[in-house]
XYZ file of C-alpha atoms in Angstrom:
719
model
C 38.656 -37.086 -15.213
C 35.616 -36.109 -17.221
C 33.962 -39.357 -16.125
C 34.018 -38.311 -12.477
C 32.422 -34.963 -13.302
C 29.702 -37.003 -14.988
C 29.428 -39.252 -11.933
C 28.995 -36.211 -9.720
C 26.273 -34.745 -11.948
C 24.509 -38.120 -12.101
C 24.579 -38.481 -8.305
C 23.134 -34.994 -7.941
C 20.366 -36.033 -10.358
C 19.719 -39.158 -8.267
C 19.551 -37.089 -5.103
C 17.240 -34.546 -6.728
C 14.948 -37.329 -7.919
C 14.918 -38.963 -4.491
C 14.242 -35.703 -2.652
C 11.498 -34.704 -5.094
C 9.728 -38.018 -4.566
C 9.954 -37.800 -0.772
C 8.890 -34.154 -0.768
C 5.852 -34.891 -2.913
C 4.721 -37.554 -0.446
C 5.118 -35.302 2.581
C 3.482 -32.314 0.886
C 0.563 -34.233 -0.581
C -0.361 -36.554 2.264
C -1.111 -35.960 5.960
C 0.786 -38.038 8.530
C -2.040 -40.534 8.959
C -2.044 -41.299 5.216
C 1.761 -41.546 5.125
C 1.563 -44.088 7.928
C -1.009 -46.099 5.989
C 1.273 -46.045 2.949
C 4.177 -47.386 4.985
C 6.223 -44.180 4.943
C 5.817 -43.186 8.566
C 4.622 -44.051 12.066
C 2.237 -41.872 14.083
C 1.202 -41.608 17.743
C 4.637 -42.225 19.229
C 6.001 -41.272 22.649
C 9.626 -40.759 23.644
C 10.065 -43.195 26.526
C 13.811 -42.981 27.038
C 16.854 -40.965 26.065
C 20.442 -42.210 26.258
C 23.899 -41.639 24.819
C 25.408 -43.813 22.080
C 28.805 -44.102 20.399
C 30.337 -40.740 19.573
C 28.159 -38.974 22.106
C 25.137 -39.259 19.825
C 21.720 -38.910 21.420
C 19.578 -42.044 21.170
C 15.799 -41.723 21.498
C 13.590 -44.723 22.214
C 9.975 -44.419 21.107
C 6.856 -46.494 21.686
C 3.255 -46.261 20.541
C 0.987 -44.246 22.814
C -1.472 -46.814 24.148
C -4.167 -44.140 24.439
C -4.263 -43.772 20.676
C -2.907 -46.998 19.208
C -3.524 -50.630 19.985
C -1.239 -53.398 18.905
C 2.360 -53.278 17.696
C 4.657 -51.169 15.541
C 4.584 -52.152 11.880
C 8.176 -53.314 11.463
C 7.893 -53.333 7.664
C 7.508 -49.555 7.636
C 11.051 -48.595 8.625
C 14.378 -50.420 8.599
C 17.666 -49.811 10.362
C 19.680 -47.222 8.499
C 16.643 -45.266 7.257
C 16.811 -41.495 7.622
C 13.725 -40.112 9.344
C 12.261 -36.889 10.642
C 10.777 -36.801 14.119
C 8.229 -34.077 14.737
C 5.384 -33.156 17.061
C 1.884 -33.812 15.882
C -1.475 -32.646 17.055
C -3.523 -35.308 18.654
C -6.025 -37.978 18.218
C -7.699 -37.604 14.867
C -4.542 -38.870 13.212
C -5.093 -42.261 14.808
C -7.512 -44.937 13.797
C -8.150 -45.341 17.503
C -9.127 -41.732 18.057
C -12.492 -42.762 19.505
C -10.755 -43.306 22.812
C -10.343 -39.555 23.183
C -13.000 -37.367 21.672
C -11.536 -33.988 20.707
C -13.496 -30.903 19.891
C -14.483 -30.150 16.312
C -11.817 -27.472 15.941
C -9.188 -29.726 17.492
C -10.112 -32.507 15.066
C -9.664 -30.221 12.075
C -6.263 -29.024 13.307
C -5.084 -32.580 13.834
C -5.275 -33.535 10.182
C -1.829 -32.048 9.620
C 1.387 -31.913 11.590
C 2.247 -28.918 13.730
C 3.603 -26.555 11.060
C 5.610 -24.573 13.604
C 7.704 -27.635 14.319
C 10.267 -28.390 11.606
C 11.318 -31.560 13.402
C 14.698 -33.179 13.876
C 16.522 -35.633 11.612
C 17.751 -38.987 12.835
C 18.812 -42.475 11.752
C 16.814 -45.574 12.649
C 19.121 -47.912 14.576
C 16.684 -50.482 15.930
C 13.120 -51.533 15.178
C 10.969 -54.026 17.041
C 7.233 -54.518 17.417
C 7.394 -52.607 20.711
C 10.141 -49.999 20.332
C 11.868 -47.977 17.654
C 15.239 -46.376 18.457
C 16.725 -43.477 16.520
C 20.119 -41.762 16.611
C 19.703 -37.988 16.361
C 21.762 -35.978 13.880
C 24.809 -34.466 15.593
C 23.925 -30.961 14.398
C 20.714 -30.966 16.441
C 20.863 -28.916 19.613
C 20.397 -30.929 22.808
C 17.895 -28.387 24.094
C 15.546 -29.145 21.197
C 15.777 -32.895 21.763
C 15.115 -32.563 25.469
C 12.240 -30.197 24.807
C 10.595 -33.061 22.917
C 11.312 -35.396 25.783
C 9.733 -33.006 28.264
C 6.590 -32.453 26.265
C 5.235 -35.862 25.447
C 1.677 -35.086 26.493
C -1.673 -35.489 24.770
C -1.132 -32.466 22.558
C 2.423 -33.282 21.667
C 2.400 -36.741 20.185
C 5.355 -37.579 17.939
C 5.453 -39.012 14.452
C 8.189 -40.297 12.167
C 8.394 -39.958 8.417
C 11.001 -41.569 6.147
C 13.303 -39.101 4.350
C 15.864 -39.281 1.595
C 19.161 -40.643 2.874
C 21.215 -37.532 2.139
C 24.284 -38.926 3.917
C 24.935 -41.512 1.217
C 24.681 -38.903 -1.534
C 26.907 -36.493 0.380
C 29.630 -39.112 0.794
C 29.584 -40.001 -2.888
C 29.661 -36.347 -3.978
C 32.494 -35.582 -1.538
C 34.362 -38.621 -2.849
C 34.000 -37.491 -6.460
C 35.348 -34.064 -5.475
C 38.335 -35.785 -3.873
C 39.011 -37.809 -7.020
C 38.861 -34.662 -9.149
C 41.245 -32.885 -6.765
C 43.784 -35.734 -6.544
C 47.394 -34.729 -7.024
C 49.979 -37.043 -8.513
C 51.387 -37.689 -5.032
C 47.939 -38.796 -3.836
C 47.718 -41.651 -6.329
C 49.176 -45.109 -6.090
C 49.613 -47.538 -8.981
C 46.123 -48.973 -8.538
C 44.520 -45.526 -8.583
C 46.313 -44.735 -11.842
C 45.041 -47.923 -13.515
C 41.484 -47.274 -12.339
C 41.710 -43.685 -13.590
C 43.002 -44.834 -16.968
C 46.326 -43.020 -16.461
C 48.470 -46.141 -16.748
C 48.124 -49.616 -18.188
C 47.814 -52.811 -16.207
C 50.858 -55.061 -16.379
C 50.686 -58.402 -14.508
C 53.793 -59.517 -12.685
C 54.002 -62.726 -14.657
C 51.698 -61.848 -17.562
C 49.104 -64.092 -15.943
C 51.175 -67.232 -16.473
C 52.239 -68.156 -12.968
C 53.995 -71.503 -12.900
C 54.170 -72.061 -9.169
C 51.254 -74.517 -9.315
C 50.059 -73.150 -6.014
C 53.170 -74.574 -4.378
C 53.693 -71.491 -2.234
C 50.176 -71.590 -0.825
C 49.003 -73.991 1.843
C 45.257 -73.712 1.560
C 43.137 -73.669 4.706
C 40.215 -75.115 2.734
C 41.397 -78.218 0.927
C 38.063 -78.560 -0.917
C 38.606 -75.568 -3.196
C 38.494 -76.365 -6.891
C 41.123 -75.430 -9.477
C 39.475 -72.181 -10.605
C 39.114 -70.984 -6.998
C 42.746 -71.792 -6.228
C 43.914 -70.044 -9.387
C 41.982 -66.903 -8.477
C 43.560 -66.827 -4.995
C 47.029 -67.544 -6.345
C 46.659 -64.800 -8.946
C 45.501 -62.231 -6.381
C 48.357 -62.987 -4.005
C 51.253 -63.616 -6.337
C 50.544 -62.200 -9.778
C 48.536 -59.021 -9.634
C 47.794 -55.853 -7.682
C 44.269 -55.862 -9.168
C 42.078 -58.962 -9.417
C 38.502 -59.380 -10.646
C 36.926 -62.556 -9.298
C 33.937 -63.332 -11.497
C 31.581 -65.535 -9.527
C 28.462 -66.803 -11.353
C 25.629 -68.227 -9.218
C 26.614 -71.061 -6.915
C 30.325 -71.024 -7.793
C 31.555 -70.419 -4.244
C 32.624 -66.799 -4.569
C 32.244 -66.193 -0.839
C 34.281 -69.306 0.056
C 36.998 -68.081 -2.317
C 37.084 -64.677 -0.625
C 37.191 -66.267 2.837
C 40.232 -68.317 1.823
C 41.891 -65.261 0.275
C 41.361 -63.215 3.449
C 42.819 -65.990 5.596
C 45.839 -66.299 3.321
C 46.494 -62.555 3.408
C 46.180 -62.207 7.173
C 48.399 -65.266 7.703
C 51.087 -63.255 5.892
C 50.595 -60.364 8.310
C 48.455 -58.220 6.015
C 45.575 -56.030 7.152
C 42.402 -56.351 5.054
C 39.420 -54.039 4.542
C 36.320 -55.858 3.224
C 33.457 -53.811 1.762
C 30.172 -54.347 -0.066
C 27.155 -52.300 -1.187
C 24.784 -53.495 1.552
C 24.716 -54.840 5.067
C 23.648 -58.240 3.740
C 26.585 -58.438 1.354
C 29.225 -57.810 4.030
C 27.493 -59.745 6.805
C 27.514 -62.870 4.627
C 31.312 -62.688 4.675
C 31.409 -61.685 8.342
C 29.346 -64.715 9.312
C 31.734 -67.077 7.490
C 34.801 -65.405 9.022
C 33.349 -65.286 12.525
C 34.709 -68.598 13.777
C 38.126 -68.050 12.221
C 39.131 -64.866 14.111
C 38.946 -63.636 17.672
C 36.475 -60.765 18.130
C 39.100 -58.034 18.284
C 40.919 -59.409 15.225
C 37.739 -59.173 13.124
C 35.739 -55.940 13.452
C 32.493 -54.870 11.837
C 31.849 -51.147 11.458
C 28.150 -50.330 11.575
C 25.371 -50.181 14.119
C 24.830 -53.449 16.065
C 21.131 -53.402 15.176
C 22.078 -54.269 11.606
C 24.077 -57.352 12.616
C 22.995 -60.942 13.119
C 23.094 -62.096 16.744
C 26.087 -64.380 16.112
C 28.043 -61.442 14.640
C 27.508 -59.014 17.527
C 30.777 -60.032 19.162
C 32.577 -58.362 16.231
C 30.686 -55.052 16.393
C 32.996 -52.060 16.833
C 30.392 -50.291 18.968
C 29.954 -53.241 21.325
C 33.691 -53.970 21.454
C 34.443 -50.317 22.280
C 32.032 -50.422 25.216
C 33.536 -53.678 26.485
C 37.185 -52.859 25.792
C 36.943 -49.357 27.223
C 34.350 -49.999 29.918
C 36.412 -48.454 32.712
C 37.364 -45.463 30.575
C 33.900 -44.419 29.426
C 31.406 -45.794 31.979
C 32.095 -43.016 34.476
C 31.512 -40.261 31.950
C 28.431 -42.035 30.537
C 26.974 -42.073 34.056
C 27.744 -38.364 34.394
C 25.945 -37.658 31.104
C 22.901 -39.651 32.159
C 22.823 -37.806 35.482
C 22.817 -34.422 33.705
C 20.059 -35.573 31.359
C 17.917 -36.551 34.341
C 18.525 -33.162 35.974
C 17.564 -31.322 32.778
C 14.316 -33.221 32.492
C 13.354 -32.249 36.041
C 14.662 -28.703 35.910
C 12.104 -25.906 35.515
C 14.306 -22.778 35.674
C 15.738 -21.493 32.402
C 19.058 -20.340 33.883
C 19.740 -23.667 35.534
C 18.777 -25.583 32.392
C 21.141 -23.454 30.303
C 24.034 -24.249 32.641
C 23.197 -27.954 32.492
C 23.162 -27.862 28.667
C 26.663 -26.375 28.707
C 27.830 -29.102 31.083
C 26.266 -31.752 28.846
C 28.092 -30.371 25.808
C 31.468 -30.545 27.571
C 30.821 -34.087 28.813
C 29.927 -35.283 25.311
C 33.102 -33.715 23.922
C 35.168 -35.577 26.516
C 33.275 -38.807 25.732
C 34.059 -38.479 22.018
C 37.760 -37.983 22.735
C 37.920 -41.054 24.952
C 35.948 -43.162 22.475
C 38.145 -42.051 19.593
C 41.184 -43.345 21.433
C 39.492 -46.685 22.193
C 38.240 -47.104 18.617
C 41.695 -46.389 17.217
C 43.286 -48.974 19.524
C 40.738 -51.591 18.451
C 41.231 -50.904 14.757
C 45.011 -51.107 15.168
C 44.641 -54.609 16.645
C 42.226 -55.826 13.979
C 43.415 -57.994 11.093
C 40.153 -57.721 9.146
C 37.760 -54.761 9.129
C 34.324 -55.202 7.532
C 32.066 -52.319 6.460
C 29.594 -51.321 3.790
C 31.019 -49.113 1.060
C 29.311 -46.099 2.612
C 30.317 -47.276 6.089
C 33.962 -47.180 5.031
C 33.546 -43.409 4.931
C 32.605 -43.290 8.618
C 34.525 -41.048 10.966
C 35.828 -44.113 12.855
C 37.838 -45.222 9.832
C 38.701 -41.813 8.416
C 40.195 -40.718 11.740
C 42.263 -43.886 12.060
C 43.603 -44.605 8.567
C 47.026 -43.349 7.655
C 47.853 -41.619 4.384
C 51.119 -40.463 2.849
C 50.788 -37.336 4.955
C 50.091 -38.857 8.364
C 50.636 -41.948 10.413
C 47.816 -44.354 11.086
C 46.323 -47.702 10.208
C 47.398 -49.094 6.841
C 45.234 -51.565 4.950
C 47.325 -53.711 2.648
C 44.375 -55.105 0.691
C 40.939 -53.734 -0.113
C 38.267 -56.272 -1.122
C 34.970 -55.095 -2.627
C 32.354 -57.825 -2.860
C 29.175 -57.683 -4.987
C 30.811 -54.964 -7.044
C 28.271 -55.393 -9.846
C 25.525 -54.238 -7.457
C 27.554 -51.184 -6.466
C 27.610 -47.750 -8.027
C 31.189 -46.935 -9.014
C 31.170 -43.694 -6.954
C 30.424 -45.890 -3.916
C 33.489 -48.021 -4.645
C 35.772 -45.010 -4.517
C 34.903 -44.267 -0.882
C 37.218 -46.994 0.525
C 39.698 -46.495 -2.327
C 40.348 -42.928 -1.166
C 40.791 -43.719 2.514
C 44.505 -43.969 1.807
C 46.983 -44.365 -1.022
C 49.019 -46.891 0.912
C 47.111 -50.068 0.037
C 48.903 -52.359 -2.392
C 46.212 -54.768 -3.554
C 42.615 -54.446 -4.796
C 40.289 -57.418 -5.249
C 36.792 -56.919 -6.611
C 34.294 -59.760 -6.782
C 30.881 -60.097 -8.308
C 28.900 -61.085 -11.362
C 27.825 -58.568 -13.994
C 25.137 -61.024 -15.107
C 23.225 -60.708 -11.824
C 21.433 -57.794 -10.151
C 22.662 -54.356 -11.195
C 22.779 -51.364 -8.828
C 19.481 -49.677 -8.012
C 19.148 -46.387 -9.904
C 16.168 -44.131 -9.222
C 16.505 -41.986 -12.331
C 16.076 -45.142 -14.435
C 12.399 -45.108 -13.540
C 12.071 -41.364 -13.509
C 9.014 -39.474 -14.623
C 11.070 -36.318 -14.585
C 10.310 -33.351 -16.757
C 13.865 -33.682 -18.056
C 13.884 -37.286 -19.304
C 17.068 -36.828 -21.338
C 18.986 -35.749 -18.250
C 17.547 -38.618 -16.219
C 18.331 -41.101 -18.959
C 21.916 -39.864 -19.194
C 22.406 -40.103 -15.418
C 20.980 -43.602 -15.340
C 23.264 -44.720 -18.162
C 26.373 -43.311 -16.470
C 25.607 -44.886 -13.102
C 24.517 -48.201 -14.631
C 28.079 -48.880 -15.775
C 29.742 -50.477 -12.756
C 33.427 -50.602 -11.892
C 33.396 -54.262 -13.008
C 31.972 -53.285 -16.405
C 34.319 -50.345 -16.919
C 37.437 -52.308 -16.067
C 36.426 -55.049 -18.473
C 35.662 -52.614 -21.319
C 38.302 -49.950 -20.973
C 41.077 -51.055 -18.640
C 42.137 -54.474 -19.992
C 40.043 -56.243 -17.353
C 40.230 -59.533 -19.212
C 43.903 -59.705 -18.172
C 43.101 -59.785 -14.485
C 39.670 -61.417 -14.424
C 39.418 -64.925 -13.002
C 36.228 -66.900 -13.634
C 34.991 -69.384 -11.059
C 33.602 -72.074 -13.339
C 32.335 -74.872 -11.071
C 28.938 -74.387 -9.461
C 27.708 -76.266 -6.399
C 24.047 -75.255 -6.222
C 21.961 -76.326 -9.220
C 21.484 -79.616 -10.952
C 22.577 -79.741 -14.561
C 19.070 -79.193 -15.968
C 18.573 -75.914 -14.101
C 22.094 -74.721 -14.906
C 22.065 -75.333 -18.653
C 20.213 -72.310 -19.998
C 21.921 -69.565 -17.928
C 25.294 -71.168 -18.654
C 24.611 -71.234 -22.407
C 23.060 -67.805 -22.635
C 25.051 -65.708 -20.160
C 28.335 -67.461 -19.357
C 29.526 -68.723 -22.764
C 28.683 -72.275 -21.706
C 31.654 -72.251 -19.301
C 29.842 -73.362 -16.145
C 30.267 -76.922 -14.935
C 28.266 -78.856 -12.366
C 30.100 -80.348 -9.464
C 29.423 -84.072 -9.234
C 27.697 -83.521 -5.888
C 24.811 -81.600 -7.527
C 24.774 -82.747 -11.152
C 21.748 -85.044 -10.890
C 20.107 -84.028 -7.620
C 16.298 -83.848 -7.455
C 13.554 -83.463 -4.876
C 13.182 -87.216 -4.464
C 16.637 -87.297 -2.838
C 15.300 -85.348 0.147
C 14.163 -87.286 3.233
C 10.452 -88.053 3.298
C 9.729 -86.920 -0.271
C 7.573 -89.234 -2.379
C 8.629 -90.354 -5.844
C 6.098 -89.028 -8.351
C 5.927 -86.824 -11.453
C 5.779 -83.632 -9.377
C 8.960 -84.393 -7.460
C 11.020 -86.157 -10.134
C 10.711 -83.261 -12.600
C 13.681 -80.906 -12.404
C 12.317 -78.149 -14.648
C 8.632 -77.534 -15.248
C 6.830 -74.756 -17.125
C 3.122 -73.980 -16.700
C 2.303 -72.249 -19.989
C -0.395 -69.618 -19.417
C -0.843 -68.446 -23.008
C -4.332 -68.193 -24.441
C -5.835 -65.183 -22.708
C -7.203 -66.921 -19.596
C -4.366 -65.582 -17.429
C -4.473 -61.795 -17.980
C -2.243 -59.484 -15.977
C -3.802 -56.750 -13.825
C -2.636 -53.372 -12.576
C -2.298 -52.381 -8.937
C -1.980 -48.691 -8.138
C 0.441 -47.737 -5.390
C 2.344 -44.751 -4.096
C 5.423 -45.924 -5.987
C 3.541 -46.188 -9.278
C 1.720 -49.007 -10.986
C 2.644 -52.583 -10.187
C 1.418 -55.707 -11.951
C -0.186 -58.863 -10.636
C -1.856 -61.945 -12.083
C -4.430 -63.672 -9.907
C -4.846 -66.581 -12.307
C -1.145 -67.350 -12.185
C -1.356 -67.269 -8.404
C -3.868 -70.107 -8.521
C -1.347 -72.195 -10.448
C 1.439 -71.270 -8.003
C -0.720 -72.308 -5.046
C -1.671 -75.507 -6.860
C 1.960 -76.491 -7.410
C 2.817 -75.694 -3.795
C -0.023 -77.939 -2.658
C 1.313 -80.804 -4.808
C 4.806 -80.411 -3.365
C 3.642 -80.234 0.248
C 1.433 -83.299 -0.160
C 4.461 -85.124 -1.608
C 6.504 -84.473 1.501
C 8.524 -81.408 0.447
C 9.094 -79.199 3.494
C 7.659 -75.660 3.284
C 10.950 -74.053 4.291
C 12.507 -75.625 1.169
C 10.112 -73.752 -1.137
C 10.584 -70.202 -2.387
C 8.329 -68.133 -4.646
C 9.733 -65.271 -6.715
C 7.838 -62.614 -8.648
C 9.240 -59.623 -10.565
C 6.439 -57.398 -9.213
C 5.760 -56.444 -5.597
C 1.971 -56.512 -6.157
C 2.180 -60.199 -7.086
C 4.247 -60.884 -3.957
C 1.791 -59.091 -1.684
C -1.258 -60.756 -3.230
C 0.196 -64.217 -2.817
C 1.119 -63.493 0.806
C -2.438 -62.383 1.467
C -3.958 -65.418 -0.195
C -1.728 -67.818 1.716
C -1.988 -66.045 5.037
C 1.657 -64.977 5.163
C 3.406 -61.961 6.515
C 0.746 -61.167 9.053
C -1.782 -60.446 6.331
C -5.413 -61.451 6.533
C -5.957 -64.603 4.528
C -6.681 -68.276 4.663
C -4.270 -71.139 4.594
C -5.226 -74.565 3.365
C -2.115 -76.028 4.945
C -2.198 -74.299 8.290
C 1.075 -73.197 9.809
C 3.115 -74.913 7.102
C 2.488 -72.120 4.609
C 4.011 -69.583 6.955
C 7.420 -71.082 6.321
C 7.275 -70.644 2.558
C 9.350 -67.653 1.534
C 7.794 -65.279 -1.001
C 9.718 -62.282 -2.315
C 10.793 -60.196 -5.274
C 13.980 -61.031 -7.147
C 15.982 -58.549 -5.081
C 14.975 -60.308 -1.871
C 16.459 -63.593 -3.110
C 19.822 -62.256 -4.283
C 22.543 -64.442 -2.740
C 19.942 -66.944 -1.495
C 18.956 -70.461 -2.516
C 16.082 -72.932 -2.048
C 15.481 -76.554 -2.950
C 12.525 -75.399 -5.090
C 11.878 -72.035 -6.685
C 8.525 -71.194 -8.238
C 8.813 -68.191 -10.538
C 5.605 -66.407 -11.545
C 6.301 -64.092 -14.498
C 2.975 -62.185 -14.215
C 2.992 -60.547 -17.667
C 0.348 -61.628 -20.173
C -1.212 -59.056 -22.488
C -2.182 -58.439 -26.107
C 0.199 -55.489 -26.522
C 3.247 -57.724 -25.877
C 4.571 -55.493 -23.109
C 7.099 -57.293 -20.920
C 8.252 -54.648 -18.402
C 10.663 -56.127 -15.859
C 10.977 -59.317 -17.919
C 13.295 -57.401 -20.243
C 15.921 -57.317 -17.472
C 17.847 -60.507 -18.150
C 20.095 -60.062 -15.118
C 17.098 -60.141 -12.790
C 15.718 -63.211 -14.515
C 19.126 -64.838 -14.211
C 19.026 -64.340 -10.448
C 15.520 -65.813 -10.270
C 16.242 -68.916 -12.357
C 19.507 -69.702 -10.534
C 18.156 -69.740 -6.942
C 16.821 -73.365 -6.970
C 18.900 -76.456 -6.292
C 16.590 -79.303 -7.307
C 13.541 -77.935 -9.095
C 12.704 -74.810 -11.095
C 9.010 -74.216 -11.744
C 8.026 -71.307 -14.006
C 4.495 -70.002 -14.492
C 4.316 -67.738 -17.529
C 3.085 -66.954 -21.026
C 5.423 -68.611 -23.551
C 3.637 -66.995 -26.491
C 4.281 -63.536 -25.033
C 7.971 -64.365 -24.721
C 8.175 -65.638 -28.289
C 6.548 -62.504 -29.683
C 8.169 -59.980 -27.324
C 11.077 -59.053 -29.596
C 13.432 -59.558 -26.639
C 16.322 -61.847 -27.649
C 16.860 -63.262 -24.167
C 13.189 -64.148 -23.679
C 12.979 -65.596 -27.174
C 16.053 -67.742 -26.537
C 14.606 -68.908 -23.230
C 11.245 -69.860 -24.763
C 13.017 -71.741 -27.585
C 15.100 -73.593 -24.987
C 11.956 -74.494 -23.037
C 10.109 -75.736 -26.108
C 12.942 -77.328 -28.103
C 15.590 -78.262 -25.542
C 19.338 -77.696 -25.686
C 21.688 -77.828 -28.663
C 21.927 -81.589 -28.332
C 18.176 -81.922 -28.710
C 17.598 -82.898 -25.085
C 14.273 -81.604 -23.761
C 14.854 -80.052 -20.355
C 11.485 -78.572 -19.390
C 8.242 -80.423 -18.893
C 5.510 -78.137 -20.284
C 2.028 -78.227 -18.796
C -1.044 -76.307 -19.904
C -3.068 -75.551 -16.776
C -6.852 -75.757 -16.827
C -8.218 -73.002 -14.623
C -11.270 -75.059 -13.700
C -9.022 -77.564 -11.948
C -7.440 -74.867 -9.798
C -10.619 -72.951 -9.030
C -12.303 -76.144 -7.823
C -9.362 -76.760 -5.511
């Protein structure tokens, strides 16, 4: 159990690092500057207050038109962010302060927040260009919240600042404590294997001979490796690792597995590290289950419109409308009275009444939520969301009755910290099957201490190393994972040319192209001209020679790199594709550095940035993002700008082969890379050296895959 002590210490280090970073921002910058840096929003008014699920207070805020023109910057905050709401002194914090001319003393005071106000913590649940809604922490006294609501005047503007998400850390730390405190009676066979206390023994030693005869597949297009993985999970093993390289249909395999399990009467819990990861599955399951048979735990604001019918919060309001509407109306009536009430004694009595009403609401909602979860066949939640009170209060353990999940599925496990994975695993000891799916050759989990500038680098390095080893990795290395790993070996995304290098270098040359994609190219698309630019499946613009130097962009998160000369080449290739009939929505641009992404967006007039566009509205449909933004995505064309080009042979993010693997496996028909081949050759990095050799010399059979071009800057500058 030493490992879990180490996990706990590493999580505490992560939290400390996160808090220190946030604290330094808040202490070193006034609210106006934080807003400019994208860490907060100033000049807000509370325009409405209502009651959400669990009796939580929901505040709706809008920009004060007297101080701010325009719309809320929706890139500043996202749903799920933890924020602090506090009063601020007035107008000098706003760029529009000329509208109200304060006195000199007032202007000086307004450069900082009201220090007497410590603020209240909340979670962002909805963001639009007009309104931001936050759910206030349950520990906050209603009187404080309503005091804010009653004092939204010129001298009591509100501002939001993004904080460290302490809830996620708390859940992981609590989970590690639970693991360390587990008694023998708390553990099932799967727990013991994961803890290294017993060895894995397959039911049939992995040699099932039923030839899938017992399974009638819902999807008759599944290939042999997909069918074998499903068969193994159902019939042969209580633990299954489904290894899904890019484009191999991992999600389709999981969908089939879920359908098979529920058709046998099983109840399934599906988890993943992010909202995107679980909503991808939810979207595919949506038309296969009635709303109350498939339930998504999490705030509706995080769900796609088509998935809202499966939201637990929305279902609870619909299912229990008659039970809770009356009390919700009573709560709203009391809130209105409090806002109008001037006498302290009367307000105090109303606060007491409000507290009792919210308690009653929570009791009624708990009953409704439990009834819904009992009816559900499939419950979907993020790993952290699986630790929500809705599930914890409903799931049965060996000590109490309640909902029993037969199977737990964790998708994108290689992007998940192992402590996260234990949150659903400790809901109960009554589950009998665990399926984890992912690819340890794609994006790893995000670890803050990896990039730490801490005064204790050895501690930070140790924490990063511990957390970097995922459950997938540990099972493979230490718990005989090869016995229960099933590789999906047929990919349906990339043509053979694009697939060859990642297959050779990262997947032991085991990937195969389905016939439907083997030879596809851009010229197969409707309206695309046949020419050199569209027939080429892999192209490399070699920027060696010193004319394409990288540059440094300073930001609040540290230095980022960009390369303006490479951007000219990227724009040039985009222009060629568009003029050849390729649709802009079929083109994606990936860069390992955020500065490169932002510069290209500015130059092409994307993302609301000031810039010019040679192709008008077409450019606005081209997607430009970092590698992380393209995880799980695909495009007909991907243009990858590597950015790095320097005399010191520093490669930075290019050393992360898993990130490069994600980038080079997003395209279907054409991969275009803009980068310095000489830098790669001389970097000392084996992966980059192998890639450059492949680009220059071809594959082991001597087939040249990449067309290499040497761009002349004069050609691009003239254009």
